[in-house]
mmCIF file of C-alpha atoms and ligand atoms in Angstrom:
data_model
loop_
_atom_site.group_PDB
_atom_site.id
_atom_site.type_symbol
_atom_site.label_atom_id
_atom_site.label_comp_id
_atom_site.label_asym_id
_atom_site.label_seq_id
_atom_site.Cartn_x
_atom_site.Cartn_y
_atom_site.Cartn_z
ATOM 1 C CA UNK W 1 -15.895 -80.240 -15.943
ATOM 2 C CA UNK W 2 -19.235 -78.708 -17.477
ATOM 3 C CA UNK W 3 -18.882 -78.918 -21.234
ATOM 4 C CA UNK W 4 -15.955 -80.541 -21.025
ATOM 5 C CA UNK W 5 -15.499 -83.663 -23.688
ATOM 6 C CA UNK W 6 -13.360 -86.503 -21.806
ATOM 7 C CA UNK W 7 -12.821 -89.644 -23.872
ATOM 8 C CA UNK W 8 -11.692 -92.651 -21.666
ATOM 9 C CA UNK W 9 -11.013 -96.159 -22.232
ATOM 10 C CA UNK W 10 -11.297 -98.631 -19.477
ATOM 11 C CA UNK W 11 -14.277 -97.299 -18.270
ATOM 12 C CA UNK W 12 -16.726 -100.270 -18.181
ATOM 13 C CA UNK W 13 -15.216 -101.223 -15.012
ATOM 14 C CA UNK W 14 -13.451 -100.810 -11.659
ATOM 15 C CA UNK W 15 -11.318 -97.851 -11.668
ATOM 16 C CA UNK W 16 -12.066 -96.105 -14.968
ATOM 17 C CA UNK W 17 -15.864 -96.629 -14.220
ATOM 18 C CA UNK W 18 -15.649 -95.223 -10.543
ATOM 19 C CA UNK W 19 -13.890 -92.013 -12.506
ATOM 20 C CA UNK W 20 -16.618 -92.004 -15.398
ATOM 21 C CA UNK W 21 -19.306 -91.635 -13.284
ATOM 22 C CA UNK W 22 -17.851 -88.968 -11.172
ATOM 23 C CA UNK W 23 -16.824 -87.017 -13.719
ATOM 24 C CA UNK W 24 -20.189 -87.516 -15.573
ATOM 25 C CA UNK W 25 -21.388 -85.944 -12.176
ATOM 26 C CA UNK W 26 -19.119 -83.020 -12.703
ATOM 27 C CA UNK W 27 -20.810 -82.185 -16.065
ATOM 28 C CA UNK W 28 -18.728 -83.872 -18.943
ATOM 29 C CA UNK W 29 -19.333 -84.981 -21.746
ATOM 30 C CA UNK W 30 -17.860 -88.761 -21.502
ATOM 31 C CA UNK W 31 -17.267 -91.131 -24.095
ATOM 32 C CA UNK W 32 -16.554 -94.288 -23.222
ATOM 33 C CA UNK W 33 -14.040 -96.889 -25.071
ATOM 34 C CA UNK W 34 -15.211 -100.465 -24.688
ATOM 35 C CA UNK W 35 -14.705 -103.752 -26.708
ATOM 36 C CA UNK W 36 -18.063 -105.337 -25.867
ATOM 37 C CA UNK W 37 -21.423 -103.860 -27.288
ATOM 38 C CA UNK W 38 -22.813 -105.343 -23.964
ATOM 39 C CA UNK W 39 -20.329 -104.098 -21.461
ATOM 40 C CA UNK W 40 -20.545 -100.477 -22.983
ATOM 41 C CA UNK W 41 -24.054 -100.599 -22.981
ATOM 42 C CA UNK W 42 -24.200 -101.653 -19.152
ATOM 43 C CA UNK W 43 -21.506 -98.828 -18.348
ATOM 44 C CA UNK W 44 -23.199 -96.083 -20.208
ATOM 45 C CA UNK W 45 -26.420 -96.457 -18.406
ATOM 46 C CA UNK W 46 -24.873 -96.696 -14.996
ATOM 47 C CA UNK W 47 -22.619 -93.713 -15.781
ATOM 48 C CA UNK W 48 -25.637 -91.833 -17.272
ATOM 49 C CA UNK W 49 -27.600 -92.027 -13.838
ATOM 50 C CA UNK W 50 -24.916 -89.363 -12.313
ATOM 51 C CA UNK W 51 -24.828 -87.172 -15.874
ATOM 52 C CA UNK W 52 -28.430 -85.243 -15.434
ATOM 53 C CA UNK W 53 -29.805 -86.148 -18.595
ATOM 54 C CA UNK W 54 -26.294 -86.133 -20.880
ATOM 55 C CA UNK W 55 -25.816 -88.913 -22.885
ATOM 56 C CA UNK W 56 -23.035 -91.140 -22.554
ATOM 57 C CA UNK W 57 -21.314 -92.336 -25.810
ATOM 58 C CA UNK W 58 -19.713 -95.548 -25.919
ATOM 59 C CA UNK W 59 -17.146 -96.180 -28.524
ATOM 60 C CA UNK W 60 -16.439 -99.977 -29.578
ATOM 61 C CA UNK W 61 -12.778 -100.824 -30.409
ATOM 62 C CA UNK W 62 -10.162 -103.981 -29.209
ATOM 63 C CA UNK W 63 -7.141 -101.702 -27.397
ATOM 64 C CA UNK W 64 -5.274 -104.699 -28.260
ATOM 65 C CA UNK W 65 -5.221 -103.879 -31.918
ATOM 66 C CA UNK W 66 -3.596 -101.164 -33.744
ATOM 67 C CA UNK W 67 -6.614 -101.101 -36.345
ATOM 68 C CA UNK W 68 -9.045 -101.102 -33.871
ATOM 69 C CA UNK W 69 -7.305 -98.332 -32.236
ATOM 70 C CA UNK W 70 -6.787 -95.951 -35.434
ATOM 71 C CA UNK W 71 -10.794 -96.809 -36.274
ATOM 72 C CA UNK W 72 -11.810 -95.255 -32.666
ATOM 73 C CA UNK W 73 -9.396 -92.397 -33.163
ATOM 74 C CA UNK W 74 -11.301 -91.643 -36.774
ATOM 75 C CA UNK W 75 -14.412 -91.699 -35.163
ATOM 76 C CA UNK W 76 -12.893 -89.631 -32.391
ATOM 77 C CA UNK W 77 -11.866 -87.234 -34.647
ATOM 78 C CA UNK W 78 -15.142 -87.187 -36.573
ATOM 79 C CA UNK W 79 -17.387 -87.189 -33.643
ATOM 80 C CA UNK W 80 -15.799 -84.534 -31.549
ATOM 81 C CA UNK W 81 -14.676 -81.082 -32.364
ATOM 82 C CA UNK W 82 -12.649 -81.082 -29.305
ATOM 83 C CA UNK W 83 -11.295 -83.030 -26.846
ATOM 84 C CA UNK W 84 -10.776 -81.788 -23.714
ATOM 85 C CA UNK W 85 -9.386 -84.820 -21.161
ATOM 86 C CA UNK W 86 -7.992 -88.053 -22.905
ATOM 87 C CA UNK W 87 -7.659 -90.587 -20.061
ATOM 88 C CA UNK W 88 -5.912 -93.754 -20.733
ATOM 89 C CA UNK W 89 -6.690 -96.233 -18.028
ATOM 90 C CA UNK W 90 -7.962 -99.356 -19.393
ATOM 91 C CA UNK W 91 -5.269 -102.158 -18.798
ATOM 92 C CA UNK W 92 -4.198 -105.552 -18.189
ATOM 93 C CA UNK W 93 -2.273 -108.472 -16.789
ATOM 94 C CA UNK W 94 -2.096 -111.904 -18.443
ATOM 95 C CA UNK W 95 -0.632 -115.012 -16.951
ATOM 96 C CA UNK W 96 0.514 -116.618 -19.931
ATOM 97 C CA UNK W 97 2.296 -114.906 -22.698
ATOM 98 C CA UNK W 98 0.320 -114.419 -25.441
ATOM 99 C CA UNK W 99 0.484 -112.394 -28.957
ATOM 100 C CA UNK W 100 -1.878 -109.382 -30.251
ATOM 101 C CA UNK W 101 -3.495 -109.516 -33.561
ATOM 102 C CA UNK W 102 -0.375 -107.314 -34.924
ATOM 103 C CA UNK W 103 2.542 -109.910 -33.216
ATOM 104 C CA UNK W 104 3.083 -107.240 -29.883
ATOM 105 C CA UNK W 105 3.085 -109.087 -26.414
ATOM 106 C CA UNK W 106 -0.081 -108.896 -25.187
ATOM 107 C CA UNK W 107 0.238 -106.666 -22.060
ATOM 108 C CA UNK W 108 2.477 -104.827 -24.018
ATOM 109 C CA UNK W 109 0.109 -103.954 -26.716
ATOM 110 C CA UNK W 110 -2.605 -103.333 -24.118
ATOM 111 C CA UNK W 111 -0.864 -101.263 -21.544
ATOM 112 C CA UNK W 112 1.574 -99.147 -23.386
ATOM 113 C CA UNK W 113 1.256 -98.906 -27.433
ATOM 114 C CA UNK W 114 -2.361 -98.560 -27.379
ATOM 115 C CA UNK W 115 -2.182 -95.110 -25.097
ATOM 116 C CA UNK W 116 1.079 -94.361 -27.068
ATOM 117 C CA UNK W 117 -1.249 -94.770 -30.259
ATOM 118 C CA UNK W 118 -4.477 -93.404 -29.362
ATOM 119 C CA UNK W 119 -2.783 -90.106 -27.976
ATOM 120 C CA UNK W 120 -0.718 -89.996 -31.331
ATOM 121 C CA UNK W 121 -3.625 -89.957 -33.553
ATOM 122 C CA UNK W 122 -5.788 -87.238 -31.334
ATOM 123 C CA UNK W 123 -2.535 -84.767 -30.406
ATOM 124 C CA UNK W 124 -3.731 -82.680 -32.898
ATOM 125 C CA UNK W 125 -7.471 -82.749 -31.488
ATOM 126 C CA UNK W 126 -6.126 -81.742 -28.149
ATOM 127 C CA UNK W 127 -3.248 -79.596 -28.927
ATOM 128 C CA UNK W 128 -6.087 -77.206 -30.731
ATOM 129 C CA UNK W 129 -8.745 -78.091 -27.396
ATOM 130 C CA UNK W 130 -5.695 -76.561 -25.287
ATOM 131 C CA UNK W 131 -5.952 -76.392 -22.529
ATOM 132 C CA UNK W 132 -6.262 -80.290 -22.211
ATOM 133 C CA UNK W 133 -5.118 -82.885 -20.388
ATOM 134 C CA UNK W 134 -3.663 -86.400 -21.017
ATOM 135 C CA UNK W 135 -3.876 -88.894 -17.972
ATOM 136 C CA UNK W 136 -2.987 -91.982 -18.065
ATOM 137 C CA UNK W 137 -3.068 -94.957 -15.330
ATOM 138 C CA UNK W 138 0.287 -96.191 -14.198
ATOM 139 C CA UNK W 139 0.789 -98.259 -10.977
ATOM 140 C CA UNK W 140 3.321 -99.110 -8.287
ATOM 141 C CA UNK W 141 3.834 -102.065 -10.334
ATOM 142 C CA UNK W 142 7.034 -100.390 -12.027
ATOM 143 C CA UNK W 143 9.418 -100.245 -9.106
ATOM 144 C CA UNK W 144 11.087 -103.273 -9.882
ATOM 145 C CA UNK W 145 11.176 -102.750 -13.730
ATOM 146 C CA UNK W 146 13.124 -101.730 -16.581
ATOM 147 C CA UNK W 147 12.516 -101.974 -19.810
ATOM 148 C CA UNK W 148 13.805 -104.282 -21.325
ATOM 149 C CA UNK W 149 14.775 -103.160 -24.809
ATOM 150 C CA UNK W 150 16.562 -106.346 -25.740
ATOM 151 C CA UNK W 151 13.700 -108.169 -25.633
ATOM 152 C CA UNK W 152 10.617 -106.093 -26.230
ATOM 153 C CA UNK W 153 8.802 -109.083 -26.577
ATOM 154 C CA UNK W 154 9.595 -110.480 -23.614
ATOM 155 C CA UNK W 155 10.424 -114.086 -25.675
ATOM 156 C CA UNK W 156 12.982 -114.557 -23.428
ATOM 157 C CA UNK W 157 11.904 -112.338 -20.088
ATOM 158 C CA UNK W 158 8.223 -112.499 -19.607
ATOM 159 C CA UNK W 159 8.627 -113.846 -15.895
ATOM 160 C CA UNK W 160 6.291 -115.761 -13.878
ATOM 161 C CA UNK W 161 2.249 -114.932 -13.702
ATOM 162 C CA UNK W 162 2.951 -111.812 -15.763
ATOM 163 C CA UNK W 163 3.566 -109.812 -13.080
ATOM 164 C CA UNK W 164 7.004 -108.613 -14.221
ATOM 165 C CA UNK W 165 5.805 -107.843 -17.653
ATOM 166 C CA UNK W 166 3.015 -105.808 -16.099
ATOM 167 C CA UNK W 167 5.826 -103.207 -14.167
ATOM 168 C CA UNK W 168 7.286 -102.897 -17.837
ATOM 169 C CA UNK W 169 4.554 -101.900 -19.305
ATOM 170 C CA UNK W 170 3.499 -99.512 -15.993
ATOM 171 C CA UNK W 171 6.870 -98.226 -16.274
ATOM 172 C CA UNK W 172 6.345 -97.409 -20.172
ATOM 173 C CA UNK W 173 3.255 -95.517 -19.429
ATOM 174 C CA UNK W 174 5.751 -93.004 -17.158
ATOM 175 C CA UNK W 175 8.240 -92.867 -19.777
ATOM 176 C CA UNK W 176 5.908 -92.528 -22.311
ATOM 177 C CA UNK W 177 4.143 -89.639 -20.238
ATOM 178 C CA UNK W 178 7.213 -87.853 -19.238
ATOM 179 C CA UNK W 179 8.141 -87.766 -23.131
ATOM 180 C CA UNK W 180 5.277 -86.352 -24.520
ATOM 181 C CA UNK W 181 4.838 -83.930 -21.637
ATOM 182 C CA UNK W 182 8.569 -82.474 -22.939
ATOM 183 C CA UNK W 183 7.437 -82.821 -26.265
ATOM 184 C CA UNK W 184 4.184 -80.503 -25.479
ATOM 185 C CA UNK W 185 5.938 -77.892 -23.985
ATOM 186 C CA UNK W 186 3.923 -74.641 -24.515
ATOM 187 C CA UNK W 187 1.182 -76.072 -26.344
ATOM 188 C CA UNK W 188 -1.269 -76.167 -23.486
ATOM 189 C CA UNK W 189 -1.563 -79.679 -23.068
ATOM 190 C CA UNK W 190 -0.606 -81.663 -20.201
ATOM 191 C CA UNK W 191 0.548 -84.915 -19.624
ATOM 192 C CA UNK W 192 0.356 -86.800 -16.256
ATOM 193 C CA UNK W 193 0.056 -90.427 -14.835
ATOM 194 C CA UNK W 194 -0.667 -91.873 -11.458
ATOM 195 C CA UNK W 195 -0.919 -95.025 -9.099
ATOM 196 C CA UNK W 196 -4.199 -95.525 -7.860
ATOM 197 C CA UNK W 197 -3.089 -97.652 -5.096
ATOM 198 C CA UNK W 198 -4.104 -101.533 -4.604
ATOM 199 C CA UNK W 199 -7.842 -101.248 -5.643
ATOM 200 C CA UNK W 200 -10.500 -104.262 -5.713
ATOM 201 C CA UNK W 201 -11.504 -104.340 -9.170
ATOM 202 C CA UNK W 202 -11.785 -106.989 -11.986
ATOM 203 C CA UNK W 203 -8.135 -106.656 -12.514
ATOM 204 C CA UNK W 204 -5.746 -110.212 -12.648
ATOM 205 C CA UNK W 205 -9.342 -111.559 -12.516
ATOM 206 C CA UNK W 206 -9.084 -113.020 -16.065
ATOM 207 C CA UNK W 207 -6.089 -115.547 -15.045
ATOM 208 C CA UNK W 208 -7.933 -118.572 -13.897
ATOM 209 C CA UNK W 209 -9.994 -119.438 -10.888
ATOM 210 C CA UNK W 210 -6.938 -119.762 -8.529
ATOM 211 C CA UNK W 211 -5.816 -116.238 -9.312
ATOM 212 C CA UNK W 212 -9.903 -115.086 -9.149
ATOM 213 C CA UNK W 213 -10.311 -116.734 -5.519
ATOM 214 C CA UNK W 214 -6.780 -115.037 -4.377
ATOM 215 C CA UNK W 215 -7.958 -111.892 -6.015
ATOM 216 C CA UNK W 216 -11.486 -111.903 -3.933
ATOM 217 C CA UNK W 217 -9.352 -112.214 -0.329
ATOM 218 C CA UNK W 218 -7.244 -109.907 -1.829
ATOM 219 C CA UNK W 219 -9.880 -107.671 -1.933
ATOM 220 C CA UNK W 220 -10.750 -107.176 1.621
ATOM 221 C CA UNK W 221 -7.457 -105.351 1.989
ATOM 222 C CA UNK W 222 -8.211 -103.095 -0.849
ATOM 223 C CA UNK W 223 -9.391 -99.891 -1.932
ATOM 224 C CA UNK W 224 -12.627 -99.167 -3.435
ATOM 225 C CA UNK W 225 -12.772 -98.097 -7.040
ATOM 226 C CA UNK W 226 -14.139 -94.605 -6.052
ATOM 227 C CA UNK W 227 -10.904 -93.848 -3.779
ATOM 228 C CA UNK W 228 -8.574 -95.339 -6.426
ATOM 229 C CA UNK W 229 -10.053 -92.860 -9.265
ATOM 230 C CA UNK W 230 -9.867 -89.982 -6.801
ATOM 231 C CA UNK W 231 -6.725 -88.852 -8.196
ATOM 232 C CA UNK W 232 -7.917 -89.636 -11.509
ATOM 233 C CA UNK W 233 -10.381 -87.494 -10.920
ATOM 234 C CA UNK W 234 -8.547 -84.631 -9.701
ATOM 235 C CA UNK W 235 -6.040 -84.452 -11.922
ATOM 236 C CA UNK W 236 -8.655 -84.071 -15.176
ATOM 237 C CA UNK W 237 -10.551 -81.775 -12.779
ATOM 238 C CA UNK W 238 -8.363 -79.628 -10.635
ATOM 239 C CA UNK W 239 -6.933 -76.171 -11.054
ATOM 240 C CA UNK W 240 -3.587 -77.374 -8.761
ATOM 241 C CA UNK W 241 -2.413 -78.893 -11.525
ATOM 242 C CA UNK W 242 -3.434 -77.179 -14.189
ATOM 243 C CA UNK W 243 0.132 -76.262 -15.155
ATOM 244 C CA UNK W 244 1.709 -79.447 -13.984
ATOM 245 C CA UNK W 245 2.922 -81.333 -17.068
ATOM 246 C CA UNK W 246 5.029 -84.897 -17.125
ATOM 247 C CA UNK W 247 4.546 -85.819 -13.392
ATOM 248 C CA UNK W 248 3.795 -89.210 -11.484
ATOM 249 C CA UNK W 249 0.970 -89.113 -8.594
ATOM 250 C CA UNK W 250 -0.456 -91.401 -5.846
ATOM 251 C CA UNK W 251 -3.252 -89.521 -3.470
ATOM 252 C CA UNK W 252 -3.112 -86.353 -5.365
ATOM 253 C CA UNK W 253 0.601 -85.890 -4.571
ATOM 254 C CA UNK W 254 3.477 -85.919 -7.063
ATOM 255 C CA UNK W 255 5.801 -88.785 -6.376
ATOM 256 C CA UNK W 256 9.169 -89.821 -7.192
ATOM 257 C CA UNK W 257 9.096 -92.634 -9.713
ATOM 258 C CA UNK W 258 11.557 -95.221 -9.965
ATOM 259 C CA UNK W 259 14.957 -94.065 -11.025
ATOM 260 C CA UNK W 260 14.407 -96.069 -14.791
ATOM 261 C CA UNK W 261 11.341 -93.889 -15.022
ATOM 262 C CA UNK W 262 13.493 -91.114 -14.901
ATOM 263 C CA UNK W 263 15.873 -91.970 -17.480
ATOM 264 C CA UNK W 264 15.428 -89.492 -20.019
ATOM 265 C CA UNK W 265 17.307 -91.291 -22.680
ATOM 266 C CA UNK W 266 15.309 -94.609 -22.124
ATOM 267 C CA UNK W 267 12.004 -92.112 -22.844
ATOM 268 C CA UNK W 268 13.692 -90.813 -25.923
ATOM 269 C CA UNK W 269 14.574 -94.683 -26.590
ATOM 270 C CA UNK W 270 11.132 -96.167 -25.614
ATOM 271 C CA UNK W 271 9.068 -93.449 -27.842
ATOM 272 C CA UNK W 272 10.949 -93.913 -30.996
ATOM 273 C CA UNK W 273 10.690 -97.653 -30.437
ATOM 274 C CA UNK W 274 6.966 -96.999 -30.027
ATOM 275 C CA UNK W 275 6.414 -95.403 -33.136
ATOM 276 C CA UNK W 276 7.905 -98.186 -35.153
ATOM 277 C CA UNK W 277 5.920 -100.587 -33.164
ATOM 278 C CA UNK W 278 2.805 -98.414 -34.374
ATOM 279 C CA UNK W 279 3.820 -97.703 -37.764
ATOM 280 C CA UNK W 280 3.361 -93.633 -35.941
ATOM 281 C CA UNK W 281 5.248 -91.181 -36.669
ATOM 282 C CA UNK W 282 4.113 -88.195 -34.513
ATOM 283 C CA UNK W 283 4.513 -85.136 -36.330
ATOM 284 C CA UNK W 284 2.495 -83.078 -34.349
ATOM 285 C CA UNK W 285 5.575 -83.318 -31.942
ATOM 286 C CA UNK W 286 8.553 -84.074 -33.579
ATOM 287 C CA UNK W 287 9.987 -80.771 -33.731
ATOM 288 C CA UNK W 288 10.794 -80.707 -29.942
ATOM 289 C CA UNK W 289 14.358 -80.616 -29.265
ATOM 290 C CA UNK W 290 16.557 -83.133 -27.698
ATOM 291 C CA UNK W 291 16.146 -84.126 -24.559
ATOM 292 C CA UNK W 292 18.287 -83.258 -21.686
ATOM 293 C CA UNK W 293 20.777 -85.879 -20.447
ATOM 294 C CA UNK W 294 19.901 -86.494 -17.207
ATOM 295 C CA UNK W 295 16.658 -85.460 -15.194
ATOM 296 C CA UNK W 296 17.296 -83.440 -12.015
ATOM 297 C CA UNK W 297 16.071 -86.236 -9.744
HETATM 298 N N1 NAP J 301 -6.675 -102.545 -9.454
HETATM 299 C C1 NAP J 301 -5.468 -102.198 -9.010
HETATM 300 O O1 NAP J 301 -5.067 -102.500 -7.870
HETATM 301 C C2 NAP J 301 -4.542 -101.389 -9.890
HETATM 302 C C3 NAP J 301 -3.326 -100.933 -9.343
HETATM 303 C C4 NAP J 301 -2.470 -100.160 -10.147
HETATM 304 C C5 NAP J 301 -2.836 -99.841 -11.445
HETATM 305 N N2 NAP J 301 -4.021 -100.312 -11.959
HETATM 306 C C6 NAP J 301 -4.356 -99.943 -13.341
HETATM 307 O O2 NAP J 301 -5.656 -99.386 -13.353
HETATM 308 C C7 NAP J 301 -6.202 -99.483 -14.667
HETATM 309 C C8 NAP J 301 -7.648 -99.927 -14.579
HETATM 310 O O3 NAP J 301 -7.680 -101.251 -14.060
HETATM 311 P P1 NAP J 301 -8.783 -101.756 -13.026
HETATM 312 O O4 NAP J 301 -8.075 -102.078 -11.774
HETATM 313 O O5 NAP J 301 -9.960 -100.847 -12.979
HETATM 314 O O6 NAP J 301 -9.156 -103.171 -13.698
HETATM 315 P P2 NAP J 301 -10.482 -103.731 -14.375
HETATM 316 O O7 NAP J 301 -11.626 -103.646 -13.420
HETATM 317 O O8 NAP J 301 -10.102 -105.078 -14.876
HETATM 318 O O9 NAP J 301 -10.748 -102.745 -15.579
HETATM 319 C C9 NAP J 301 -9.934 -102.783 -16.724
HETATM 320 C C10 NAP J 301 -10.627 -102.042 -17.844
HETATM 321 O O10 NAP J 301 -9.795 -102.109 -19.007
HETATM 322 C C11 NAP J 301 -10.576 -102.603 -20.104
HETATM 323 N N3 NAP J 301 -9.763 -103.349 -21.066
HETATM 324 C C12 NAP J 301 -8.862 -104.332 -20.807
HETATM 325 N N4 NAP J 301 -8.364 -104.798 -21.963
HETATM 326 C C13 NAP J 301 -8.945 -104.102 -22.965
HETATM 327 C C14 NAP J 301 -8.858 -104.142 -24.376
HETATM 328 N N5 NAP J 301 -8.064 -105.015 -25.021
HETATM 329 N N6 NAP J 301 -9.610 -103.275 -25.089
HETATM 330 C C15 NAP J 301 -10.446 -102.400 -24.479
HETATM 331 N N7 NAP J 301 -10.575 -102.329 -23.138
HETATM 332 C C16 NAP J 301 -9.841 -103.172 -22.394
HETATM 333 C C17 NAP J 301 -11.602 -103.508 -19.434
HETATM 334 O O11 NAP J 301 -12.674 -103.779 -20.329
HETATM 335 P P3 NAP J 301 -13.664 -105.058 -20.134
HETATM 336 O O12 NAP J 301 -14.761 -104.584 -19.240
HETATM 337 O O13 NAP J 301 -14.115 -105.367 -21.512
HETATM 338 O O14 NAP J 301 -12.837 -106.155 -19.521
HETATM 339 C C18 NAP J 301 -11.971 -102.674 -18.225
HETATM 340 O O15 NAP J 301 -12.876 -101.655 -18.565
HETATM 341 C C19 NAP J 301 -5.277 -100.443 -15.427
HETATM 342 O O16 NAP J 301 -4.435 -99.692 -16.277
HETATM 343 C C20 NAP J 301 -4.447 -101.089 -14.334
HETATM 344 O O17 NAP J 301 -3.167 -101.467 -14.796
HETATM 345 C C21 NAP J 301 -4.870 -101.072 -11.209
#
């Protein structure tokens, strides 16, 4: 990873810390999305004990809000002459249905349009740092789920503690990633996503103290953050997969995802959906043809 400039949000805790500061070992350059000064601050100087000297930037912006999310891309884009590894893995669960600053559901906003965003606005940047790599954090979570497209809102379907809500948006982040990996076809950018597995972190930690207590015995069953960013890790790092473009991991194996994640037309469906949600039209790949009508799997 020496040289290499990896932006990643999510990295002020958990799992996209544990990743930070083992690629930070490797030798890249991180910059760190976080929406607290103080959290940022914290993360950056804990990340910058494993980069030799490197400085870690952190980048302030709210993922759930679209501004916020095209001012970090500007700054991105003015900041760095290339990017290297974009790694979408900050994300959330929310107990209560709640709206974003621009009317999205909440976890909605959070988990899917702001990677769908970000990535839109720095395709360019990568697609001219090629070869580069998109990752972004999926989960297990999307099993159960489909999208549900008559109710994007989830007015009507947001389901108890969030939890269904949560696959949808999981599930989104595999549509969304097998989409743009067809759509950047031959440009030398790759787009993956993965399941870390059930990790202790501060996830569902921000839904009351009932939920925080479950989530601490929870823990004792779970991962640590280090082995759930291991195949983070790996796939911004490793030559094995250096040509693999639009896949699903757990443990640095590609996986089957649900059959809904491998509805082509529901990507097709879910990305131009997206871009209306974000006001994003992504020219840098729009000229991709259509997509094919079933996948072989
Ligand atoms: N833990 C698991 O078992 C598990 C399983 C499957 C998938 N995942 C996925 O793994 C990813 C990382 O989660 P984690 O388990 O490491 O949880 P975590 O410890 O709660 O970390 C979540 C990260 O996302 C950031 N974040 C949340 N909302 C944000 C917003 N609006 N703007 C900017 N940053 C925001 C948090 O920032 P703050 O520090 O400011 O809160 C934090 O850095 C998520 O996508 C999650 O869905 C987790």
């Amino acid at each position: 990873m020496a040289g290499k400039r990896v932006v990643i949000t999510g990295a002020t805790n958990g799992i996209g810390l544990a990743a930070a500061r083992e690629l930070a070992a490797r030798g890249a350059d991180l910059a760190i999305v976080a929406r607290s000064h103080g959290r940022g601050a914290a993360a950056a100087a804990d990340i910058g004990a494993h980069s030799e000297g490197r400085p870690v930037d952190v980048l302030l912006a709210d993922l759930a809000s679209q501004a916020s999310i095209r001012e970090l891309a500007d700054e991105i884009l003015q900041r760095y002459p290339s990017v290297d590894v974009l790694i979408n893995n900050a994300g959330a669960m929310y107990s209560t249905r709640t709206l974003s600053v621009d009317g999205m559901e909440l976890t909605w906003a959070v988990n899917h349009l702001a990677p769908f965003l970000l990535t839109s606005l720095l395709l360019e940047r990568l697609k001219q740092s090629a070869p580069a790599r998109i990752i972004t954090t999926s989960s297990g979570a999307h099993y159960r789920a489909q999208i549900p497209f008559d109710d994007l809102r989830a007015d009507r379907s947001y389901g108890r503690m969030g939890y269904a809500r949560y696959g949808e948006t999981k599930l989104a982040n595999i549509l969304f990633t097998a989409e743009l990996a067809r759509r950047l076809a031959g440009t030398g950018v790759t787009a993956n996503c993965f399941h870390p597995g059930f990790v202790g972190t501060g996830f569902n930690t921000n839904n009351g103290v009932l939920m925080r207590i479950g989530m601490w015995i929870a823990h004792r069953f779970a991962r640590r953050p280090e082995q759930g960013a291991d195949t983070l890790v790996w796939l911004a790092d490793s030559a094995e997969v250096s040509e693999v473009s639009g896949a699903y991991f757990f443990d640095r194996r590609q996986v089957r995802p649900s059959q809904a994640a491998r509805d082509p037309d529901a990507a097709a469906r879910l990305w131009s959906i997206s871009e209306e949600q974000t006001s994003q039209t992504n020219a840098a790949v729009t000229s991709a043809p259509p997509p094919p009508r079933k996948l072989a799997n």
